[in-house]
mmCIF file of C-alpha atoms (C1' of nucleotides) in Angstrom:
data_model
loop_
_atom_site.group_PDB
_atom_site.id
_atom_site.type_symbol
_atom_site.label_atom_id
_atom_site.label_comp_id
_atom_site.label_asym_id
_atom_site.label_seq_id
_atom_site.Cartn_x
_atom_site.Cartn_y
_atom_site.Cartn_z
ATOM 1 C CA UNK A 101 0.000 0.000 0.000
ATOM 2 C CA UNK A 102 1.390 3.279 -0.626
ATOM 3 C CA UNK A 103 0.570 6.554 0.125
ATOM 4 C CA UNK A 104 0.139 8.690 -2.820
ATOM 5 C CA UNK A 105 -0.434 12.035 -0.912
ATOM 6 C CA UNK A 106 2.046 14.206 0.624
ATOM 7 C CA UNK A 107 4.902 11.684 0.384
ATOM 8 C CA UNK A 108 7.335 13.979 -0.341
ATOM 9 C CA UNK A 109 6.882 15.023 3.144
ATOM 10 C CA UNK A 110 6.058 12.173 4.876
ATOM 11 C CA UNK A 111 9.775 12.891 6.796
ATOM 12 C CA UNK A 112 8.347 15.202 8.899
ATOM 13 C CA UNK A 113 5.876 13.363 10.496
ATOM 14 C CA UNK A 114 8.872 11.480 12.061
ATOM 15 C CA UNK A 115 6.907 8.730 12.808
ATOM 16 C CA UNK A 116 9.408 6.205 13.494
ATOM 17 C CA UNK A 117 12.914 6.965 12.725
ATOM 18 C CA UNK A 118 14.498 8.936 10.886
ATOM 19 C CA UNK A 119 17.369 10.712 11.518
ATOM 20 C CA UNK A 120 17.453 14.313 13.175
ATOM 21 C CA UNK A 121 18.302 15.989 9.355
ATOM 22 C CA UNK A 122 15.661 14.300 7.759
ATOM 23 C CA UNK A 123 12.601 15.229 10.140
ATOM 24 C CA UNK A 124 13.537 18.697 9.707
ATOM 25 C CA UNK A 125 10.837 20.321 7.456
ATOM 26 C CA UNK A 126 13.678 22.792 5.967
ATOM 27 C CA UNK A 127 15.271 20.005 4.415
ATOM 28 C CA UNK A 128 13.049 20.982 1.267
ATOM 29 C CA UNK A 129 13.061 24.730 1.152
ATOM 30 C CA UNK A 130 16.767 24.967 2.490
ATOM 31 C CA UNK A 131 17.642 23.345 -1.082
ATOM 32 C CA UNK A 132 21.031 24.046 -2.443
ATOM 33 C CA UNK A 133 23.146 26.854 -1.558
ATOM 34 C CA UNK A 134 26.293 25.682 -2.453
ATOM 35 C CA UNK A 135 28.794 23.881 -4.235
ATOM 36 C CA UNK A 136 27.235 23.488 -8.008
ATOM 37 C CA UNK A 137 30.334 22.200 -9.362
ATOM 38 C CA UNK A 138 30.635 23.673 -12.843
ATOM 39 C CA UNK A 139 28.005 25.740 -12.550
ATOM 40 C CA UNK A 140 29.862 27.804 -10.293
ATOM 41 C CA UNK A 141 29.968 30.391 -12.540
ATOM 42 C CA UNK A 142 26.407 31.041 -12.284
ATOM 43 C CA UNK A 143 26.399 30.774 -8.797
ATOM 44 C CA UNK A 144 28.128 33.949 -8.496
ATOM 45 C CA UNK A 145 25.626 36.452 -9.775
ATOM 46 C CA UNK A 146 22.820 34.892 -8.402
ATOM 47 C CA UNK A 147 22.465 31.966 -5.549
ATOM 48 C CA UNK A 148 18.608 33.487 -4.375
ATOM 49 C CA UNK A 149 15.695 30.807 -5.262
ATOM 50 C CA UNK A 150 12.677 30.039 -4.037
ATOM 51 C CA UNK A 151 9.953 27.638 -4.413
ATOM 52 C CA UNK A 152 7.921 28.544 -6.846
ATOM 53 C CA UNK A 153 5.017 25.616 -6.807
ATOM 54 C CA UNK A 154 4.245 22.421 -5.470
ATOM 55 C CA UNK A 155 3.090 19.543 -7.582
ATOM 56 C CA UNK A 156 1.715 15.850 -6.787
ATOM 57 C CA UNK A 157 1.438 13.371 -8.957
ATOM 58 C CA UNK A 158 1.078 9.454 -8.299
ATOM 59 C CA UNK A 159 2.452 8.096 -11.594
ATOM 60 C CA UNK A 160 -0.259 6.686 -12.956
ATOM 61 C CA UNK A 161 -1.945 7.149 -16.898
ATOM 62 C CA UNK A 162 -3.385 10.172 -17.039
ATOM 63 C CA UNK A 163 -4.858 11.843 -20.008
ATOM 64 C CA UNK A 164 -5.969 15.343 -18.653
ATOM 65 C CA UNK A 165 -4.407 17.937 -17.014
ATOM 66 C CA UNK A 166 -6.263 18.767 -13.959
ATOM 67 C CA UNK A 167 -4.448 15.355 -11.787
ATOM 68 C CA UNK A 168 -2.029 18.044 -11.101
ATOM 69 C CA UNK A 169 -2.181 20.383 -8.310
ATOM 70 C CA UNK A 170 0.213 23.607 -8.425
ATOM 71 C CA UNK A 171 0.248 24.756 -5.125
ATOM 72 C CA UNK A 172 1.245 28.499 -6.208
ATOM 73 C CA UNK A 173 -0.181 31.721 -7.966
ATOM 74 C CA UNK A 174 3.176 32.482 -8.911
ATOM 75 C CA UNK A 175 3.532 30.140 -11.643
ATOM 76 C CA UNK A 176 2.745 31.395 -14.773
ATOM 77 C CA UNK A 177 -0.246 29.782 -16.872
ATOM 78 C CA UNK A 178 2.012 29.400 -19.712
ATOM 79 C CA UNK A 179 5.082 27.290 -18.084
ATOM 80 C CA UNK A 180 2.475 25.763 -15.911
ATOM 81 C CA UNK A 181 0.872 23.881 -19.028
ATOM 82 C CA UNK A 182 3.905 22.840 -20.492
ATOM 83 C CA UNK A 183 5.310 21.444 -16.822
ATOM 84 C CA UNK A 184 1.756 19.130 -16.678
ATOM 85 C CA UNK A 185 2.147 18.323 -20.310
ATOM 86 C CA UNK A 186 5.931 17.150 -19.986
ATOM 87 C CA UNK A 187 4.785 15.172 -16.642
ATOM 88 C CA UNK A 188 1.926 13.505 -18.259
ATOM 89 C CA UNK A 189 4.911 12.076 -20.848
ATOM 90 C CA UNK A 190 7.002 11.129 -18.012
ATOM 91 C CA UNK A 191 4.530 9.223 -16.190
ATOM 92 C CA UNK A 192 3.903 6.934 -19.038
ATOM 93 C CA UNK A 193 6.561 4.816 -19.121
ATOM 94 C CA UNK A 194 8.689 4.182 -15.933
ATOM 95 C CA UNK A 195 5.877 2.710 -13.879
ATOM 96 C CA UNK A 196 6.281 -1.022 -13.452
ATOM 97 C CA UNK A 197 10.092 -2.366 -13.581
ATOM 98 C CA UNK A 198 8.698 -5.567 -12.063
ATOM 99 C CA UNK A 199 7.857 -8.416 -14.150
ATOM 100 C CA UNK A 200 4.544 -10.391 -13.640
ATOM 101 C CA UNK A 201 3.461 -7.575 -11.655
ATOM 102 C CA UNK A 202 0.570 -5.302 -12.334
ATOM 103 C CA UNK A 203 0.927 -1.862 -13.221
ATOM 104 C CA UNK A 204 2.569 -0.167 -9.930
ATOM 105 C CA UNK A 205 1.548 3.118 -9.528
ATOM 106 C CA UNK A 206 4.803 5.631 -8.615
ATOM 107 C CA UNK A 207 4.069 8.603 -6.710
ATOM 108 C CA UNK A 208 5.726 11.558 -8.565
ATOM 109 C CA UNK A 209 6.642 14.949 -6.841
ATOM 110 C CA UNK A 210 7.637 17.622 -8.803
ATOM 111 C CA UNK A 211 8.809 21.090 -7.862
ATOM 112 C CA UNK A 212 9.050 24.132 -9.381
ATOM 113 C CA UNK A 213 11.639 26.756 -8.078
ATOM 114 C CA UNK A 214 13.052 29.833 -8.825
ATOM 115 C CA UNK A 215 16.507 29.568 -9.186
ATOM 116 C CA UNK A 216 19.474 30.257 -11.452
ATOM 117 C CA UNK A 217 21.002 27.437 -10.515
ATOM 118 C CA UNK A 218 20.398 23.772 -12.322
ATOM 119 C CA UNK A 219 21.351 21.775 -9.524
ATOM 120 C CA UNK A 220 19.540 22.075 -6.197
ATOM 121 C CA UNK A 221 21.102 20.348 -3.202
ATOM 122 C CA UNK A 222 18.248 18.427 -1.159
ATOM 123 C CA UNK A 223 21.236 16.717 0.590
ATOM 124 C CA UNK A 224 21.334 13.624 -0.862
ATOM 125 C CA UNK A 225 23.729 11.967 -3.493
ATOM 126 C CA UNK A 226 22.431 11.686 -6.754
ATOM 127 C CA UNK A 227 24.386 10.459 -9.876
ATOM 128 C CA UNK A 228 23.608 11.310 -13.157
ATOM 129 C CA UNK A 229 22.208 8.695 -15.326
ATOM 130 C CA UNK A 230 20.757 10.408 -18.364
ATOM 131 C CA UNK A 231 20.064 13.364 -20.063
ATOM 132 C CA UNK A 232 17.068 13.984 -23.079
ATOM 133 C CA UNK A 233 16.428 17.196 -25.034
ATOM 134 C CA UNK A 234 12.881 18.325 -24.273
ATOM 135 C CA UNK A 235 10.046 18.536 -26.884
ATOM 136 C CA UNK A 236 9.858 22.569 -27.208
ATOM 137 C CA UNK A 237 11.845 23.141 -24.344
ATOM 138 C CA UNK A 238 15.600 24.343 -25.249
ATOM 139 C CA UNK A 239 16.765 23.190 -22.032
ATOM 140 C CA UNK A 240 17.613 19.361 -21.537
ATOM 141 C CA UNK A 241 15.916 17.329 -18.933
ATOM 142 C CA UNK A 242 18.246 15.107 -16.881
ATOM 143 C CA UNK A 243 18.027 12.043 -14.661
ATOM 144 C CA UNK A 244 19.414 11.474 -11.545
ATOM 145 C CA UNK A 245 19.338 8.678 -8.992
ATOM 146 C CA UNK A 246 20.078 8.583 -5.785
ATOM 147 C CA UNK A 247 23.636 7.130 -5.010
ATOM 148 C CA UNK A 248 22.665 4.808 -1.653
ATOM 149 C CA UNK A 249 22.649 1.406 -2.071
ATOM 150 C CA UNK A 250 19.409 -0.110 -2.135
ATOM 151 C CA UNK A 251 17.369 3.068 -2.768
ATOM 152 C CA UNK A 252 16.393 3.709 -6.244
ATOM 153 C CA UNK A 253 14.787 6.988 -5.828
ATOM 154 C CA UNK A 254 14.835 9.081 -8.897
ATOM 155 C CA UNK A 255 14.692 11.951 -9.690
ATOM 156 C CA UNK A 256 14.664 14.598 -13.387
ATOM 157 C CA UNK A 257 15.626 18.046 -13.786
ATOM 158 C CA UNK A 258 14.854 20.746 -16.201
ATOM 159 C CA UNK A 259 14.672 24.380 -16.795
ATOM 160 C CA UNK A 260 11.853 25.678 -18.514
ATOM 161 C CA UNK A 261 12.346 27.284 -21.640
ATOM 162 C CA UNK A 262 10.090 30.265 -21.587
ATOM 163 C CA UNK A 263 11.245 31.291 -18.271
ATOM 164 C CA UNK A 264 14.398 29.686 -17.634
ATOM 165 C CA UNK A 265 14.176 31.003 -14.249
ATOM 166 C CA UNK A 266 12.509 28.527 -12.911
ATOM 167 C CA UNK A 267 13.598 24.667 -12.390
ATOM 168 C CA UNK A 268 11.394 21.877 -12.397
ATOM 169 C CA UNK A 269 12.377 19.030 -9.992
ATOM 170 C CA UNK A 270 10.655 15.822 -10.541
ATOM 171 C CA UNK A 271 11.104 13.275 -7.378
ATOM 172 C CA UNK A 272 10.084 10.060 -7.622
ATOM 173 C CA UNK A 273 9.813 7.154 -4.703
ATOM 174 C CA UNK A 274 11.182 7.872 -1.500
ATOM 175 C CA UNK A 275 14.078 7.807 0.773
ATOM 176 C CA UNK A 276 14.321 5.060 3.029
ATOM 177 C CA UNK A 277 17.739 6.332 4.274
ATOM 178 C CA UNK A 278 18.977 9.971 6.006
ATOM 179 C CA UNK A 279 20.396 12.340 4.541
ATOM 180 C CA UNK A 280 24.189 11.347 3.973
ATOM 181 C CA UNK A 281 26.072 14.499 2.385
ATOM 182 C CA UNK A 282 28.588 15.611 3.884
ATOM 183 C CA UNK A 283 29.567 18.563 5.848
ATOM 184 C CA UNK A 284 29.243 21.247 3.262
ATOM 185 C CA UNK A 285 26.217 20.538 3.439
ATOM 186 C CA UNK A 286 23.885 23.760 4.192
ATOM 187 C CA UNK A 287 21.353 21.859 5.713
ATOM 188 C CA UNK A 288 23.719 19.753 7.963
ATOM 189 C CA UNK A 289 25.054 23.054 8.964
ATOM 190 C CA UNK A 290 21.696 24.329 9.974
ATOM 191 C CA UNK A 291 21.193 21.637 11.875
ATOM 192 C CA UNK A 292 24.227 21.936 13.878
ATOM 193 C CA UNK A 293 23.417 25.591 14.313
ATOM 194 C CA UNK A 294 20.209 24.867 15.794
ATOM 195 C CA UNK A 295 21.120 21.748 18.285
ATOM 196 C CA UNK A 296 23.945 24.436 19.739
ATOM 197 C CA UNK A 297 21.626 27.129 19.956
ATOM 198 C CA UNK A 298 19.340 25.460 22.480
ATOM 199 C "C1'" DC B 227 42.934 4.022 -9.799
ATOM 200 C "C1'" DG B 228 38.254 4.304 -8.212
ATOM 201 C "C1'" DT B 229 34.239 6.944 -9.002
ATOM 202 C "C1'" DA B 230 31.156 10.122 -11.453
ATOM 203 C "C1'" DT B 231 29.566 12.035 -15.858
ATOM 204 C "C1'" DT B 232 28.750 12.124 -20.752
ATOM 205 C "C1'" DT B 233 26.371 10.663 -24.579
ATOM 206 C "C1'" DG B 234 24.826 7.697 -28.266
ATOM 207 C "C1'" DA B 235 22.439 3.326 -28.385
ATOM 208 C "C1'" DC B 236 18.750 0.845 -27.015
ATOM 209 C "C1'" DC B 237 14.048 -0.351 -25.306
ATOM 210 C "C1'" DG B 238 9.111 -0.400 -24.608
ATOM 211 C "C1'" DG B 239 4.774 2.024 -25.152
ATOM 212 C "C1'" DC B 240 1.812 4.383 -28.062
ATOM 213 C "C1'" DG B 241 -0.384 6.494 -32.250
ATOM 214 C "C1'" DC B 242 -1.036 6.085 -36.925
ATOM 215 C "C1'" DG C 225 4.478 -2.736 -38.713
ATOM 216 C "C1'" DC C 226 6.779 1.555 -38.342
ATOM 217 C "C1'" DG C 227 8.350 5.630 -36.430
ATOM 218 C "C1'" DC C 228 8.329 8.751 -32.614
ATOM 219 C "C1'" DC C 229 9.137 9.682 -27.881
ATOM 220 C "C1'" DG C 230 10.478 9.462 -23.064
ATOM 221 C "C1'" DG C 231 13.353 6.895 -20.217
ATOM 222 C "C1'" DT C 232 17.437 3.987 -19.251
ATOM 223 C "C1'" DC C 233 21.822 1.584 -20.130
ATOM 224 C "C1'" DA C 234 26.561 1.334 -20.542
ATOM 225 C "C1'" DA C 235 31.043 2.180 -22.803
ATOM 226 C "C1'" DA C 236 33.979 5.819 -23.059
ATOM 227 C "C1'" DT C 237 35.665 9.608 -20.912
ATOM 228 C "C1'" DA C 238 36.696 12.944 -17.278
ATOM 229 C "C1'" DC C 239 37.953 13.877 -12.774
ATOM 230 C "C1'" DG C 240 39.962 13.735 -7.935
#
DNA sequence: CGTATTTGACCGGCGC
DNA sequence: GCGCCGGTCAAATACG
């Protein structure tokens, strides 16, 4: 059975046990403020981003366009069409990996922030599996998965190409594991700050 | 030298 | 059946 509502944030229940970084509600709107390797460049001018909207999906076939929920005003009808019709795409394929298994729905979060930076830093490893040009989009989408052994959570980027302002990050499954970045991490530091602060 | 990324090939679903 | 499309694989390459 799995929950196909608000799983993205299912870590801050803190039901059971997950570690101190990961119950922290921040760990999502704290995204990256550092260390985008060769995007550094970028980073210079302009590290400010913010969360822009907030969308749910579940994974399953979906022809219209109203299974998606943007949480925000902000987002612009325009980019906010294109986002739904690129997700309806993704969330064709990629559902069942499993053989003699029905089709297995996949929750899909996606997130769309303001930032000039492509990669956002949730604090977990990801590496880089693939990266697809987008229909009408000049901006590639790419594929990451996280790096811990046993969790295949996955997730895509991409930029949007009539506001490349804004990111689109696609999440899908979830964590079964903390947070394991290390120490650069701005989250990690937050953390600290608040445990020694009390 | 071990690990991460790049990038073209490949695969399965879908529409025609 | 064929071609397109989104997603993934994996060999080659880059990187520390």
């Amino acid at each position: 059975m799995e929950n196909n509502n608000g799983e993205m944030f299912s870590y801050t229940s803190s039901s059971t046990s997950p570690p101190p970084a990961a119950v922290n509600c921040s760990s999502y709107l704290s995204l990256n403020m550092m260390n985008n390797d060769e995007y550094s460049h970028m980073n210079n001018y302009s590290k400010q981003q913010q969360v822009v909207g907030f969308i749910e999906k579940d994974g399953q076939m979906y022809e219209s366009s109203d299974d998606m929920v943007v949480t925000d005003q902000q987002v612009s009808p325009t980019s906010g069409s294109q986002l739904t019709d690129d997700l309806n795409m993704a969330s064709r394929k990629s559902s069942s990996i499993r053989k003699g298994e029905k089709k297995i729905r996949k929750p899909k979060h996606a997130f769309q922030t303001r930032s000039q930076v492509d990669i956002l830093d949730d604090g977990y490893r990801w590496r880089k599996y693939g990266q697809k040009a987008v229909k009408n989009n000049k901006f590639p989408r790419n594929y990451y998965r996280c790096t811990y052994q046993g969790c295949n959570v996955k997730k895509q980027v991409q930029r949007l190409s009539n506001d490349d302002g804004v990111v689109v990050t696609t999440y899908e499954g979830m964590h079964s594991h903390p947070i394991e970045k290390s120490t650069d991490n701005f989250e990690h530091i937050l953390t600290q700050m608040q445990l020694y602060s009390r």
